Amino acid sequence: MKRTIITVVGKDTVGIIAKVCTYLAQNQVNILDISQTIVQGYFNMMMIVDMNQAGKHFGDIADELHLLGEEIGVLIKCQKEEIFDKMHRI
């Protein structure tokens, strides 16, 4: 399984989750787990997704999500699970 960590951070506005999830569905990226919080008007979401069926390469999806984030006023980052795990090891 090609698991990827997607993080979304920024000012809370209507439709952030809908737009990100719509993009993922259109590109056959399956959401395995999702967590989101809003703290004093700031939106924070972390998703674990499976990219096995994705019709595009990881880099293309990461770039397109970054551009989507710019359009909706948030920062969206994608990291492969193994890199995320190594960066956050204690």
GROMACS .gro file of C-alpha atoms in nm:
model
   90
    1MET     CA    1   0.000   0.000   0.000
    2LYS     CA    2   0.131   0.346  -0.091
    3ARG     CA    3   0.029   0.540   0.219
    4THR     CA    4   0.071   0.917   0.219
    5ILE     CA    5   0.025   1.178   0.491
    6ILE     CA    6  -0.158   1.494   0.385
    7THR     CA    7  -0.169   1.796   0.615
    8VAL     CA    8  -0.386   2.104   0.567
    9VAL     CA    9  -0.335   2.418   0.779
   10GLY     CA   10  -0.478   2.769   0.757
   11LYS     CA   11  -0.757   3.007   0.849
   12ASP     CA   12  -1.088   2.826   0.876
   13THR     CA   13  -1.329   2.882   0.588
   14VAL     CA   14  -1.629   2.699   0.451
   15GLY     CA   15  -1.554   2.409   0.216
   16ILE     CA   16  -1.191   2.319   0.292
   17ILE     CA   17  -1.264   1.953   0.363
   18ALA     CA   18  -1.507   1.929   0.071
   19LYS     CA   19  -1.258   2.068  -0.181
   20VAL     CA   20  -0.968   1.852  -0.065
   21CYS     CA   21  -1.182   1.536  -0.050
   22THR     CA   22  -1.334   1.608  -0.392
   23TYR     CA   23  -0.987   1.640  -0.544
   24LEU     CA   24  -0.877   1.313  -0.382
   25ALA     CA   25  -1.190   1.127  -0.500
   26GLN     CA   26  -1.146   1.256  -0.857
   27ASN     CA   27  -0.792   1.114  -0.855
   28GLN     CA   28  -0.882   0.775  -0.702
   29VAL     CA   29  -0.701   0.846  -0.373
   30ASN     CA   30  -0.867   0.659  -0.085
   31ILE     CA   31  -0.889   0.826   0.258
   32LEU     CA   32  -0.795   0.574   0.528
   33ASP     CA   33  -0.806   0.806   0.830
   34ILE     CA   34  -0.881   1.172   0.887
   35SER     CA   35  -0.859   1.408   1.182
   36GLN     CA   36  -0.940   1.777   1.188
   37THR     CA   37  -0.956   2.048   1.450
   38ILE     CA   38  -1.027   2.417   1.461
   39VAL     CA   39  -0.843   2.620   1.724
   40GLN     CA   40  -0.932   2.988   1.758
   41GLY     CA   41  -1.024   3.015   1.391
   42TYR     CA   42  -0.732   2.811   1.255
   43PHE     CA   43  -0.805   2.490   1.067
   44ASN     CA   44  -0.577   2.187   1.098
   45MET     CA   45  -0.639   1.855   0.922
   46MET     CA   46  -0.428   1.543   0.890
   47MET     CA   47  -0.520   1.261   0.655
   48ILE     CA   48  -0.370   0.921   0.589
   49VAL     CA   49  -0.449   0.815   0.234
   50ASP     CA   50  -0.384   0.518   0.006
   51MET     CA   51  -0.250   0.615  -0.336
   52ASN     CA   52  -0.238   0.264  -0.488
   53GLN     CA   53  -0.519   0.337  -0.734
   54ALA     CA   54  -0.420   0.699  -0.807
   55GLY     CA   55  -0.409   0.781  -1.176
   56LYS     CA   56  -0.123   1.027  -1.127
   57HIS     CA   57   0.226   1.015  -0.981
   58PHE     CA   58   0.284   1.121  -0.619
   59GLY     CA   59   0.469   1.438  -0.725
   60ASP     CA   60   0.188   1.552  -0.954
   61ILE     CA   61  -0.074   1.503  -0.683
   62ALA     CA   62   0.143   1.682  -0.425
   63ASP     CA   63   0.191   1.977  -0.664
   64GLU     CA   64  -0.178   1.996  -0.752
   65LEU     CA   65  -0.282   1.982  -0.386
   66HIS     CA   66  -0.035   2.261  -0.309
   67LEU     CA   67  -0.195   2.473  -0.584
   68LEU     CA   68  -0.543   2.387  -0.455
   69GLY     CA   69  -0.431   2.503  -0.112
   70GLU     CA   70  -0.316   2.836  -0.255
   71GLU     CA   71  -0.656   2.878  -0.425
   72ILE     CA   72  -0.849   2.820  -0.102
   73GLY     CA   73  -0.607   2.998   0.132
   74VAL     CA   74  -0.448   2.706   0.317
   75LEU     CA   75  -0.116   2.521   0.310
   76ILE     CA   76  -0.141   2.160   0.190
   77LYS     CA   77   0.158   1.928   0.220
   78CYS     CA   78   0.197   1.564   0.113
   79GLN     CA   79   0.460   1.328   0.247
   80LYS     CA   80   0.514   0.960   0.184
   81GLU     CA   81   0.449   0.767   0.503
   82GLU     CA   82   0.804   0.634   0.537
   83ILE     CA   83   0.953   0.985   0.518
   84PHE     CA   84   0.695   1.121   0.763
   85ASP     CA   85   0.775   0.840   1.008
   86LYS     CA   86   1.151   0.902   0.989
   87MET     CA   87   1.106   1.276   1.040
   88HIS     CA   88   0.888   1.227   1.348
   89ARG     CA   89   1.075   0.947   1.522
   90ILE     CA   90   1.169   1.013   1.883
   0.00000   0.00000   0.00000
